[in-house]
Amino acid sequence: MAQVATANQSMWSGGKSPFKVEYGKLMMWYFLMSDAFTFGAFLISYGTIRFSANSWPDPNHVFRSFPIIGEMNIPLAFVSLMTFILIMSSVTMVLAVGAGHEMDRKGVLKWLGWTILGGAAFLGCQAWEWTHLYHQGAWWGSNPFVNIDGTQASTNFTNFFFTITGFHGFHVLSGVVINIIMFIMTWKGVFDRRGHYLMIEKAGLYWHFVDLVWVFVFTCFYLF
Amino acid sequence: MANAHSAEHHHAHDEQHTFDRKAIWRTFRILLYITIFELILAIGYYSMTFSNPELVKYLLNGVFIILTLAKAFFIIAEFMHLRHEIRNMILTISIPALLFIWFITAFLWDGNSYKNLRNTYDRHYLDHSKEKAPAPKPHGHGEEHKEAQEPGKLH
């Protein structure tokens, strides 16, 4: 016990890195914590309103369209594609971070490029979904969908849907912009001169967080 | 800068984890399978009829919560690499996140309580919420709501 105490004391008495991570990475983690609480507040308020309603629209009915194929009655197929794209881009981001550890500039560029493409594809899908819903008459303050039991729905459903997926989409957009900046910096050899690719890791943390939030948005809006 | 770099590689065995591409693809497969499984459950629920659909839906939502938390765990632990960090750092992230448990419980409870209060004491609200919508079709899979096709009517 005494030994543990001294070990802790020496670890925190300065001159050492207690968490063995760089300052910026730790601060990125704490930023993501606060962002998680922001998203949590959004999703929990959605849950509160949904729990207080006697009925709610049926997500399987609302989200059943697919571009080009149109009204094919394939529930959740399109949003599954979006989920797949985002998870896939998370994988390519990990591979970019891995390549960065190996100081492999070409590898970082390749995987970061795929990640940017994945993010752009996700944003494209979301733009299509929003446009489609808009043309069905759904928007903030306007809800064309009836409740699952056939009663008139309030506009809470569309308000929360557009606010939360919009806030998430904004995060995806910022993530893509950050990744593009990382791509340019890598391309110019900034990280090679700096001697490490830790910046890619911080961008990666942010990108994975965006994927993480989508997992919860997906469950709350499309599955429940 | 060199310090940060050496700190990053301080634990020697950790280096293997960082470059373990197999682990990354394994995590990806787990996430993919969980998502596909969730979709099968969701689509299965809507294409089948149950004698007690509400109970089935509650059970299903429980399953979705567990699977979602499992996905979140894999993304945080493997993709974000938190599992391989120092224990103290993991705790500074995970202990504040535990606040969510109470956060969710309290607010959903509150929402449910509000529903019960209104249904008990607000007769007008209760009657109004039981009225069928004036839409041409009450609700049906595969049938289009006519008004949903004409945005002009709603704007």
mmCIF file of C-alpha atoms in Angstrom:
data_model
loop_
_atom_site.group_PDB
_atom_site.id
_atom_site.type_symbol
_atom_site.label_atom_id
_atom_site.label_comp_id
_atom_site.label_asym_id
_atom_site.label_seq_id
_atom_site.Cartn_x
_atom_site.Cartn_y
_atom_site.Cartn_z
ATOM 1 C CA MET A 1 0.000 0.000 0.000
ATOM 2 C CA ALA A 2 2.771 2.359 0.980
ATOM 3 C CA GLN A 3 4.542 1.535 -2.224
ATOM 4 C CA VAL A 4 1.510 2.373 -4.295
ATOM 5 C CA ALA A 5 1.190 5.694 -2.497
ATOM 6 C CA THR A 6 4.769 6.689 -3.218
ATOM 7 C CA ALA A 7 4.439 5.582 -6.815
ATOM 8 C CA ASN A 8 1.388 7.800 -7.238
ATOM 9 C CA GLN A 9 3.051 10.672 -5.506
ATOM 10 C CA SER A 10 6.069 10.546 -7.750
ATOM 11 C CA MET A 11 3.869 10.221 -10.804
ATOM 12 C CA TRP A 12 1.938 13.382 -9.946
ATOM 13 C CA SER A 13 4.755 15.401 -8.416
ATOM 14 C CA GLY A 14 5.752 16.899 -11.732
ATOM 15 C CA GLY A 15 8.207 16.164 -14.480
ATOM 16 C CA LYS A 16 6.232 13.139 -15.614
ATOM 17 C CA SER A 17 3.293 12.512 -17.867
ATOM 18 C CA PRO A 18 0.739 10.782 -15.592
ATOM 19 C CA PHE A 19 -1.609 9.797 -18.411
ATOM 20 C CA LYS A 20 1.194 9.231 -20.904
ATOM 21 C CA VAL A 21 -0.682 11.141 -23.580
ATOM 22 C CA GLU A 22 0.080 14.446 -25.123
ATOM 23 C CA TYR A 23 -1.722 17.533 -23.781
ATOM 24 C CA GLY A 24 -3.704 18.146 -26.955
ATOM 25 C CA LYS A 25 -4.994 14.595 -27.096
ATOM 26 C CA LEU A 26 -6.144 14.712 -23.488
ATOM 27 C CA MET A 27 -7.897 18.021 -24.097
ATOM 28 C CA MET A 28 -9.558 16.550 -27.188
ATOM 29 C CA TRP A 29 -10.922 13.790 -24.957
ATOM 30 C CA TYR A 30 -12.300 16.331 -22.503
ATOM 31 C CA PHE A 31 -13.800 18.392 -25.314
ATOM 32 C CA LEU A 32 -15.493 15.255 -26.617
ATOM 33 C CA MET A 33 -16.850 14.617 -23.109
ATOM 34 C CA SER A 34 -18.523 18.015 -23.108
ATOM 35 C CA ASP A 35 -19.781 17.467 -26.634
ATOM 36 C CA ALA A 36 -21.200 14.124 -25.538
ATOM 37 C CA PHE A 37 -23.192 15.928 -22.868
ATOM 38 C CA THR A 38 -24.510 18.393 -25.448
ATOM 39 C CA PHE A 39 -25.693 15.567 -27.685
ATOM 40 C CA GLY A 40 -26.941 13.744 -24.605
ATOM 41 C CA ALA A 41 -29.053 16.751 -23.652
ATOM 42 C CA PHE A 42 -30.575 16.835 -27.145
ATOM 43 C CA LEU A 43 -31.319 13.124 -27.275
ATOM 44 C CA ILE A 44 -32.613 12.968 -23.710
ATOM 45 C CA SER A 45 -34.965 15.894 -24.284
ATOM 46 C CA TYR A 46 -36.214 14.033 -27.354
ATOM 47 C CA GLY A 47 -36.741 10.985 -25.145
ATOM 48 C CA THR A 48 -38.578 13.038 -22.528
ATOM 49 C CA ILE A 49 -40.967 14.476 -25.098
ATOM 50 C CA ARG A 50 -41.516 11.093 -26.665
ATOM 51 C CA PHE A 51 -42.239 9.541 -23.276
ATOM 52 C CA SER A 52 -44.744 12.293 -22.538
ATOM 53 C CA ALA A 53 -46.686 11.708 -25.777
ATOM 54 C CA ASN A 54 -49.522 9.217 -26.038
ATOM 55 C CA SER A 55 -48.388 8.136 -29.494
ATOM 56 C CA TRP A 56 -45.549 8.787 -31.921
ATOM 57 C CA PRO A 57 -44.916 8.379 -35.679
ATOM 58 C CA ASP A 58 -43.603 5.035 -36.866
ATOM 59 C CA PRO A 59 -39.956 5.376 -37.996
ATOM 60 C CA ASN A 60 -40.243 2.328 -40.217
ATOM 61 C CA HIS A 61 -42.956 4.087 -42.126
ATOM 62 C CA VAL A 62 -41.259 7.482 -42.288
ATOM 63 C CA PHE A 63 -37.798 6.294 -43.311
ATOM 64 C CA ARG A 64 -38.509 3.749 -45.979
ATOM 65 C CA SER A 65 -37.364 5.459 -49.179
ATOM 66 C CA PHE A 66 -34.236 4.904 -51.163
ATOM 67 C CA PRO A 67 -32.839 7.241 -53.823
ATOM 68 C CA ILE A 68 -33.415 6.348 -57.483
ATOM 69 C CA ILE A 69 -35.352 3.212 -56.534
ATOM 70 C CA GLY A 70 -37.832 5.542 -54.866
ATOM 71 C CA GLU A 71 -40.722 4.444 -52.705
ATOM 72 C CA MET A 72 -39.723 0.822 -52.595
ATOM 73 C CA ASN A 73 -40.921 0.121 -49.096
ATOM 74 C CA ILE A 74 -37.556 -1.044 -47.898
ATOM 75 C CA PRO A 75 -37.631 0.266 -44.379
ATOM 76 C CA LEU A 76 -34.380 1.566 -42.917
ATOM 77 C CA ALA A 77 -32.328 0.410 -45.908
ATOM 78 C CA PHE A 78 -31.034 3.871 -46.739
ATOM 79 C CA VAL A 79 -30.133 4.776 -43.181
ATOM 80 C CA SER A 80 -28.323 1.444 -42.882
ATOM 81 C CA LEU A 81 -26.247 2.425 -45.883
ATOM 82 C CA MET A 82 -25.442 5.734 -44.163
ATOM 83 C CA THR A 83 -24.453 3.858 -40.999
ATOM 84 C CA PHE A 84 -22.256 1.534 -42.998
ATOM 85 C CA ILE A 85 -20.524 4.470 -44.740
ATOM 86 C CA LEU A 86 -19.804 6.149 -41.407
ATOM 87 C CA ILE A 87 -18.472 3.008 -39.708
ATOM 88 C CA MET A 88 -16.357 2.310 -42.776
ATOM 89 C CA SER A 89 -14.888 5.819 -42.709
ATOM 90 C CA SER A 90 -14.075 5.285 -39.032
ATOM 91 C CA VAL A 91 -12.075 2.215 -40.020
ATOM 92 C CA THR A 92 -10.133 4.112 -42.684
ATOM 93 C CA MET A 93 -9.457 6.830 -40.077
ATOM 94 C CA VAL A 94 -7.937 4.244 -37.703
ATOM 95 C CA LEU A 95 -5.800 3.008 -40.572
ATOM 96 C CA ALA A 96 -4.668 6.589 -41.244
ATOM 97 C CA VAL A 97 -3.700 6.957 -37.577
ATOM 98 C CA GLY A 98 -1.859 3.623 -37.791
ATOM 99 C CA ALA A 99 0.012 4.769 -40.893
ATOM 100 C CA GLY A 100 0.907 7.963 -39.022
ATOM 101 C CA HIS A 101 2.483 5.925 -36.245
ATOM 102 C CA GLU A 102 4.658 4.267 -38.847
ATOM 103 C CA MET A 103 5.564 7.710 -40.271
ATOM 104 C CA ASP A 104 4.136 6.461 -43.552
ATOM 105 C CA ARG A 105 3.154 9.701 -45.270
ATOM 106 C CA LYS A 106 1.658 8.051 -48.359
ATOM 107 C CA GLY A 107 -0.394 5.690 -46.220
ATOM 108 C CA VAL A 108 -1.777 8.583 -44.172
ATOM 109 C CA LEU A 109 -2.723 10.433 -47.362
ATOM 110 C CA LYS A 110 -4.429 7.381 -48.824
ATOM 111 C CA TRP A 111 -6.497 6.475 -45.764
ATOM 112 C CA LEU A 112 -7.270 10.084 -44.899
ATOM 113 C CA GLY A 113 -8.480 10.543 -48.460
ATOM 114 C CA TRP A 114 -10.873 7.620 -48.102
ATOM 115 C CA THR A 115 -12.081 9.017 -44.788
ATOM 116 C CA ILE A 116 -12.824 12.379 -46.391
ATOM 117 C CA LEU A 117 -14.691 10.618 -49.200
ATOM 118 C CA GLY A 118 -16.707 8.599 -46.677
ATOM 119 C CA GLY A 119 -17.631 11.730 -44.775
ATOM 120 C CA ALA A 120 -18.662 13.489 -47.971
ATOM 121 C CA ALA A 121 -20.737 10.463 -49.002
ATOM 122 C CA PHE A 122 -22.485 10.485 -45.642
ATOM 123 C CA LEU A 123 -23.250 14.191 -45.981
ATOM 124 C CA GLY A 124 -24.590 13.569 -49.482
ATOM 125 C CA CYS A 125 -26.886 10.849 -48.177
ATOM 126 C CA GLN A 126 -28.112 13.104 -45.422
ATOM 127 C CA ALA A 127 -28.750 15.918 -47.890
ATOM 128 C CA TRP A 128 -30.824 13.518 -49.991
ATOM 129 C CA GLU A 129 -32.788 12.324 -46.965
ATOM 130 C CA TRP A 130 -33.523 15.865 -45.799
ATOM 131 C CA THR A 131 -34.592 16.929 -49.284
ATOM 132 C CA HIS A 132 -36.826 13.897 -49.619
ATOM 133 C CA LEU A 133 -38.476 14.511 -46.245
ATOM 134 C CA TYR A 134 -38.836 18.195 -47.079
ATOM 135 C CA HIS A 135 -40.692 17.344 -50.263
ATOM 136 C CA GLN A 136 -42.961 15.094 -48.256
ATOM 137 C CA GLY A 137 -43.857 18.160 -46.238
ATOM 138 C CA ALA A 138 -41.639 17.534 -43.228
ATOM 139 C CA TRP A 139 -39.670 20.438 -41.810
ATOM 140 C CA TRP A 140 -39.301 22.329 -38.548
ATOM 141 C CA GLY A 141 -42.854 23.106 -37.502
ATOM 142 C CA SER A 142 -44.470 20.841 -40.085
ATOM 143 C CA ASN A 143 -45.131 17.140 -39.723
ATOM 144 C CA PRO A 144 -47.034 15.269 -42.451
ATOM 145 C CA PHE A 145 -46.727 11.887 -40.725
ATOM 146 C CA VAL A 146 -49.475 10.585 -38.485
ATOM 147 C CA ASN A 147 -48.863 8.644 -35.287
ATOM 148 C CA ILE A 148 -48.543 4.890 -35.358
ATOM 149 C CA ASP A 149 -52.050 4.515 -33.906
ATOM 150 C CA GLY A 150 -53.517 6.809 -36.568
ATOM 151 C CA THR A 151 -53.910 9.886 -34.386
ATOM 152 C CA GLN A 152 -52.693 13.348 -35.345
ATOM 153 C CA ALA A 153 -48.995 13.808 -34.535
ATOM 154 C CA SER A 154 -47.501 16.992 -33.140
ATOM 155 C CA THR A 155 -44.544 18.649 -34.850
ATOM 156 C CA ASN A 156 -42.214 17.415 -32.084
ATOM 157 C CA PHE A 157 -41.122 14.478 -34.203
ATOM 158 C CA THR A 158 -39.830 16.530 -37.142
ATOM 159 C CA ASN A 159 -38.486 19.308 -34.904
ATOM 160 C CA PHE A 160 -36.299 16.895 -32.982
ATOM 161 C CA PHE A 161 -35.363 14.931 -36.091
ATOM 162 C CA PHE A 162 -34.095 17.929 -38.038
ATOM 163 C CA THR A 163 -32.441 19.573 -35.029
ATOM 164 C CA ILE A 164 -30.532 16.499 -33.878
ATOM 165 C CA THR A 165 -29.574 15.063 -37.270
ATOM 166 C CA GLY A 166 -28.725 18.621 -38.313
ATOM 167 C CA PHE A 167 -26.461 19.101 -35.308
ATOM 168 C CA HIS A 168 -24.835 15.754 -36.052
ATOM 169 C CA GLY A 169 -24.484 16.620 -39.737
ATOM 170 C CA PHE A 170 -22.789 19.860 -38.722
ATOM 171 C CA HIS A 171 -20.308 17.784 -36.713
ATOM 172 C CA VAL A 172 -19.693 15.560 -39.727
ATOM 173 C CA LEU A 173 -19.114 18.650 -41.844
ATOM 174 C CA SER A 174 -16.594 20.060 -39.348
ATOM 175 C CA GLY A 175 -14.952 16.636 -39.205
ATOM 176 C CA VAL A 176 -14.581 16.587 -42.984
ATOM 177 C CA VAL A 177 -13.098 20.104 -42.923
ATOM 178 C CA ILE A 178 -10.650 19.099 -40.164
ATOM 179 C CA ASN A 179 -9.692 15.986 -42.141
ATOM 180 C CA ILE A 180 -9.131 18.055 -45.268
ATOM 181 C CA ILE A 181 -6.838 20.384 -43.287
ATOM 182 C CA MET A 182 -4.987 17.312 -41.944
ATOM 183 C CA PHE A 183 -4.717 15.997 -45.504
ATOM 184 C CA ILE A 184 -3.185 19.246 -46.753
ATOM 185 C CA MET A 185 -0.794 19.422 -43.779
ATOM 186 C CA THR A 186 0.297 15.825 -44.361
ATOM 187 C CA TRP A 187 0.672 16.456 -48.056
ATOM 188 C CA LYS A 188 2.911 19.467 -47.367
ATOM 189 C CA GLY A 189 5.020 17.334 -45.046
ATOM 190 C CA VAL A 190 4.284 19.357 -41.893
ATOM 191 C CA PHE A 191 4.078 16.249 -39.705
ATOM 192 C CA ASP A 192 7.236 14.734 -41.193
ATOM 193 C CA ARG A 193 9.119 17.907 -40.243
ATOM 194 C CA ARG A 194 7.495 17.861 -36.817
ATOM 195 C CA GLY A 195 8.630 14.274 -36.330
ATOM 196 C CA HIS A 196 5.257 12.789 -35.391
ATOM 197 C CA TYR A 197 1.697 12.427 -36.637
ATOM 198 C CA LEU A 198 -0.080 12.996 -33.316
ATOM 199 C CA MET A 199 -2.320 15.619 -34.941
ATOM 200 C CA ILE A 200 -3.893 12.878 -37.078
ATOM 201 C CA GLU A 201 -4.751 11.063 -33.847
ATOM 202 C CA LYS A 202 -6.603 14.078 -32.462
ATOM 203 C CA ALA A 203 -8.547 14.508 -35.707
ATOM 204 C CA GLY A 204 -9.206 10.769 -35.558
ATOM 205 C CA LEU A 205 -10.665 11.013 -32.049
ATOM 206 C CA TYR A 206 -13.064 13.687 -33.246
ATOM 207 C CA TRP A 207 -14.042 11.627 -36.272
ATOM 208 C CA HIS A 208 -14.735 8.507 -34.195
ATOM 209 C CA PHE A 209 -16.828 10.597 -31.847
ATOM 210 C CA VAL A 210 -19.002 11.652 -34.776
ATOM 211 C CA ASP A 211 -19.455 7.976 -35.614
ATOM 212 C CA LEU A 212 -20.214 7.229 -31.963
ATOM 213 C CA VAL A 213 -22.936 9.876 -31.819
ATOM 214 C CA TRP A 214 -24.467 8.500 -35.006
ATOM 215 C CA VAL A 215 -24.822 5.097 -33.324
ATOM 216 C CA PHE A 216 -27.048 6.736 -30.712
ATOM 217 C CA VAL A 217 -28.944 8.920 -33.186
ATOM 218 C CA PHE A 218 -29.564 5.815 -35.308
ATOM 219 C CA THR A 219 -30.997 3.902 -32.358
ATOM 220 C CA CYS A 220 -33.090 6.763 -30.985
ATOM 221 C CA PHE A 221 -34.653 7.875 -34.271
ATOM 222 C CA TYR A 222 -34.730 4.866 -36.523
ATOM 223 C CA LEU A 223 -34.965 1.803 -34.299
ATOM 224 C CA PHE A 224 -37.070 2.822 -31.279
ATOM 225 C CA MET B 1 8.000 17.124 -29.126
ATOM 226 C CA ALA B 2 10.373 14.233 -28.762
ATOM 227 C CA ASN B 3 9.058 13.813 -25.231
ATOM 228 C CA ALA B 4 5.492 13.479 -26.367
ATOM 229 C CA HIS B 5 6.574 10.998 -28.949
ATOM 230 C CA SER B 6 8.483 8.790 -26.542
ATOM 231 C CA ALA B 7 5.634 9.006 -24.037
ATOM 232 C CA GLU B 8 3.359 7.696 -26.717
ATOM 233 C CA HIS B 9 5.496 4.607 -27.078
ATOM 234 C CA HIS B 10 6.331 4.240 -23.427
ATOM 235 C CA HIS B 11 4.654 0.910 -22.833
ATOM 236 C CA ALA B 12 6.502 -1.362 -25.168
ATOM 237 C CA HIS B 13 3.773 -3.942 -25.707
ATOM 238 C CA ASP B 14 1.344 -1.185 -26.609
ATOM 239 C CA GLU B 15 3.066 -0.643 -29.899
ATOM 240 C CA GLN B 16 1.604 -3.908 -31.096
ATOM 241 C CA HIS B 17 -1.914 -2.752 -30.259
ATOM 242 C CA THR B 18 -1.527 0.455 -32.218
ATOM 243 C CA PHE B 19 -0.643 -1.251 -35.436
ATOM 244 C CA ASP B 20 -2.868 -4.258 -34.962
ATOM 245 C CA ARG B 21 -4.831 -4.024 -38.194
ATOM 246 C CA LYS B 22 -6.506 -7.350 -37.474
ATOM 247 C CA ALA B 23 -8.045 -5.894 -34.320
ATOM 248 C CA ILE B 24 -9.359 -2.930 -36.304
ATOM 249 C CA TRP B 25 -11.037 -5.127 -38.896
ATOM 250 C CA ARG B 26 -12.372 -7.412 -36.170
ATOM 251 C CA THR B 27 -13.962 -4.387 -34.475
ATOM 252 C CA PHE B 28 -15.388 -3.300 -37.824
ATOM 253 C CA ARG B 29 -16.944 -6.731 -38.370
ATOM 254 C CA ILE B 30 -18.437 -6.726 -34.871
ATOM 255 C CA LEU B 31 -19.997 -3.291 -35.477
ATOM 256 C CA LEU B 32 -21.317 -4.375 -38.853
ATOM 257 C CA TYR B 33 -22.849 -7.602 -37.538
ATOM 258 C CA ILE B 34 -24.490 -5.806 -34.614
ATOM 259 C CA THR B 35 -25.994 -3.199 -36.968
ATOM 260 C CA ILE B 36 -27.286 -5.858 -39.375
ATOM 261 C CA PHE B 37 -28.749 -7.804 -36.464
ATOM 262 C CA GLU B 38 -30.513 -4.651 -35.203
ATOM 263 C CA LEU B 39 -31.965 -4.060 -38.656
ATOM 264 C CA ILE B 40 -33.224 -7.627 -38.922
ATOM 265 C CA LEU B 41 -34.941 -7.216 -35.549
ATOM 266 C CA ALA B 42 -36.464 -3.842 -36.505
ATOM 267 C CA ILE B 43 -37.709 -4.992 -39.902
ATOM 268 C CA GLY B 44 -38.866 -8.315 -38.471
ATOM 269 C CA TYR B 45 -40.888 -6.528 -35.810
ATOM 270 C CA TYR B 46 -42.711 -4.421 -38.396
ATOM 271 C CA SER B 47 -43.365 -7.240 -40.827
ATOM 272 C CA MET B 48 -44.770 -9.633 -38.227
ATOM 273 C CA THR B 49 -47.916 -9.400 -36.141
ATOM 274 C CA PHE B 50 -47.882 -10.094 -32.426
ATOM 275 C CA SER B 51 -50.681 -10.703 -29.954
ATOM 276 C CA ASN B 52 -49.014 -8.237 -27.593
ATOM 277 C CA PRO B 53 -47.058 -5.815 -29.778
ATOM 278 C CA GLU B 54 -46.388 -3.316 -26.982
ATOM 279 C CA LEU B 55 -44.624 -5.855 -24.804
ATOM 280 C CA VAL B 56 -42.581 -7.095 -27.756
ATOM 281 C CA LYS B 57 -41.621 -3.488 -28.565
ATOM 282 C CA TYR B 58 -40.465 -2.880 -24.984
ATOM 283 C CA LEU B 59 -38.342 -6.026 -25.047
ATOM 284 C CA LEU B 60 -36.963 -5.074 -28.447
ATOM 285 C CA ASN B 61 -36.049 -1.582 -27.235
ATOM 286 C CA GLY B 62 -34.163 -3.184 -24.352
ATOM 287 C CA VAL B 63 -32.231 -5.294 -26.836
ATOM 288 C CA PHE B 64 -31.511 -2.187 -28.948
ATOM 289 C CA ILE B 65 -30.162 -0.335 -25.907
ATOM 290 C CA ILE B 66 -27.826 -3.193 -25.014
ATOM 291 C CA LEU B 67 -26.596 -3.547 -28.620
ATOM 292 C CA THR B 68 -26.121 0.218 -28.961
ATOM 293 C CA LEU B 69 -24.059 0.320 -25.771
ATOM 294 C CA ALA B 70 -22.026 -2.610 -27.072
ATOM 295 C CA LYS B 71 -21.320 -0.703 -30.302
ATOM 296 C CA ALA B 72 -20.410 2.411 -28.311
ATOM 297 C CA PHE B 73 -18.025 0.347 -26.198
ATOM 298 C CA PHE B 74 -16.228 -1.049 -29.247
ATOM 299 C CA ILE B 75 -15.903 2.347 -30.923
ATOM 300 C CA ILE B 76 -14.539 3.992 -27.764
ATOM 301 C CA ALA B 77 -12.346 1.103 -26.657
ATOM 302 C CA GLU B 78 -10.823 0.103 -29.987
ATOM 303 C CA PHE B 79 -11.236 2.889 -32.547
ATOM 304 C CA MET B 80 -10.633 5.658 -30.038
ATOM 305 C CA HIS B 81 -8.056 3.465 -28.375
ATOM 306 C CA LEU B 82 -9.219 4.271 -24.854
ATOM 307 C CA ARG B 83 -8.909 0.656 -23.698
ATOM 308 C CA HIS B 84 -5.158 0.845 -24.195
ATOM 309 C CA GLU B 85 -4.642 4.067 -22.249
ATOM 310 C CA ILE B 86 -3.551 4.463 -18.632
ATOM 311 C CA ARG B 87 -6.227 3.357 -16.160
ATOM 312 C CA ASN B 88 -6.423 6.759 -14.477
ATOM 313 C CA MET B 89 -7.160 8.409 -17.798
ATOM 314 C CA ILE B 90 -9.879 5.866 -18.599
ATOM 315 C CA LEU B 91 -11.469 6.706 -15.250
ATOM 316 C CA THR B 92 -11.454 10.464 -15.844
ATOM 317 C CA ILE B 93 -13.460 9.814 -19.009
ATOM 318 C CA SER B 94 -15.742 7.009 -17.895
ATOM 319 C CA ILE B 95 -16.727 8.173 -14.406
ATOM 320 C CA PRO B 96 -18.221 11.512 -15.577
ATOM 321 C CA ALA B 97 -19.974 9.578 -18.359
ATOM 322 C CA LEU B 98 -21.778 7.578 -15.659
ATOM 323 C CA LEU B 99 -23.801 10.751 -14.980
ATOM 324 C CA PHE B 100 -25.761 9.789 -18.074
ATOM 325 C CA ILE B 101 -27.392 6.937 -16.170
ATOM 326 C CA TRP B 102 -29.147 9.318 -13.806
ATOM 327 C CA PHE B 103 -29.603 11.930 -16.503
ATOM 328 C CA ILE B 104 -31.542 9.477 -18.696
ATOM 329 C CA THR B 105 -33.497 7.881 -15.840
ATOM 330 C CA ALA B 106 -34.607 11.201 -14.367
ATOM 331 C CA PHE B 107 -35.726 12.782 -17.612
ATOM 332 C CA LEU B 108 -37.543 9.782 -19.067
ATOM 333 C CA TRP B 109 -39.270 9.348 -15.715
ATOM 334 C CA ASP B 110 -40.260 12.986 -15.857
ATOM 335 C CA GLY B 111 -41.652 12.618 -19.375
ATOM 336 C CA ASN B 112 -43.657 9.589 -18.367
ATOM 337 C CA SER B 113 -44.979 11.360 -15.291
ATOM 338 C CA TYR B 114 -46.063 14.331 -17.413
ATOM 339 C CA LYS B 115 -47.947 11.983 -19.720
ATOM 340 C CA ASN B 116 -49.755 10.343 -16.810
ATOM 341 C CA LEU B 117 -50.602 13.679 -15.214
ATOM 342 C CA ARG B 118 -52.063 15.050 -18.433
ATOM 343 C CA ASN B 119 -54.010 11.883 -19.171
ATOM 344 C CA THR B 120 -55.427 11.924 -15.638
ATOM 345 C CA TYR B 121 -56.242 15.595 -15.206
ATOM 346 C CA ASP B 122 -56.518 17.061 -18.713
ATOM 347 C CA ARG B 123 -59.638 15.523 -20.206
ATOM 348 C CA HIS B 124 -59.456 17.718 -23.282
ATOM 349 C CA TYR B 125 -55.883 16.653 -24.023
ATOM 350 C CA LEU B 126 -56.722 12.976 -23.583
ATOM 351 C CA ASP B 127 -59.758 13.117 -25.893
ATOM 352 C CA HIS B 128 -57.838 15.138 -28.440
ATOM 353 C CA SER B 129 -54.916 12.695 -28.449
ATOM 354 C CA LYS B 130 -57.293 9.797 -29.134
ATOM 355 C CA GLU B 131 -58.892 11.397 -32.188
ATOM 356 C CA LYS B 132 -57.916 9.841 -35.472
ATOM 357 C CA ALA B 133 -56.053 12.122 -37.833
ATOM 358 C CA PRO B 134 -58.146 13.532 -40.683
ATOM 359 C CA ALA B 135 -55.669 11.974 -43.154
ATOM 360 C CA PRO B 136 -57.148 9.890 -45.985
ATOM 361 C CA LYS B 137 -55.468 6.715 -44.739
ATOM 362 C CA PRO B 138 -55.248 6.146 -40.979
ATOM 363 C CA HIS B 139 -51.939 4.337 -41.190
ATOM 364 C CA GLY B 140 -50.696 1.529 -43.288
ATOM 365 C CA HIS B 141 -47.470 0.153 -44.605
ATOM 366 C CA GLY B 142 -47.029 0.707 -48.290
ATOM 367 C CA GLU B 143 -49.816 3.240 -48.610
ATOM 368 C CA GLU B 144 -48.856 6.802 -49.331
ATOM 369 C CA HIS B 145 -50.329 9.646 -47.424
ATOM 370 C CA LYS B 146 -51.685 11.785 -50.179
ATOM 371 C CA GLU B 147 -50.967 15.042 -48.408
ATOM 372 C CA ALA B 148 -47.398 13.989 -47.822
ATOM 373 C CA GLN B 149 -46.938 13.980 -51.581
ATOM 374 C CA GLU B 150 -48.043 17.575 -51.936
ATOM 375 C CA PRO B 151 -45.882 19.811 -49.819
ATOM 376 C CA GLY B 152 -47.796 22.886 -50.895
ATOM 377 C CA LYS B 153 -50.764 21.846 -48.821
ATOM 378 C CA LEU B 154 -48.733 21.782 -45.673
ATOM 379 C CA HIS B 155 -46.668 24.877 -46.048
#
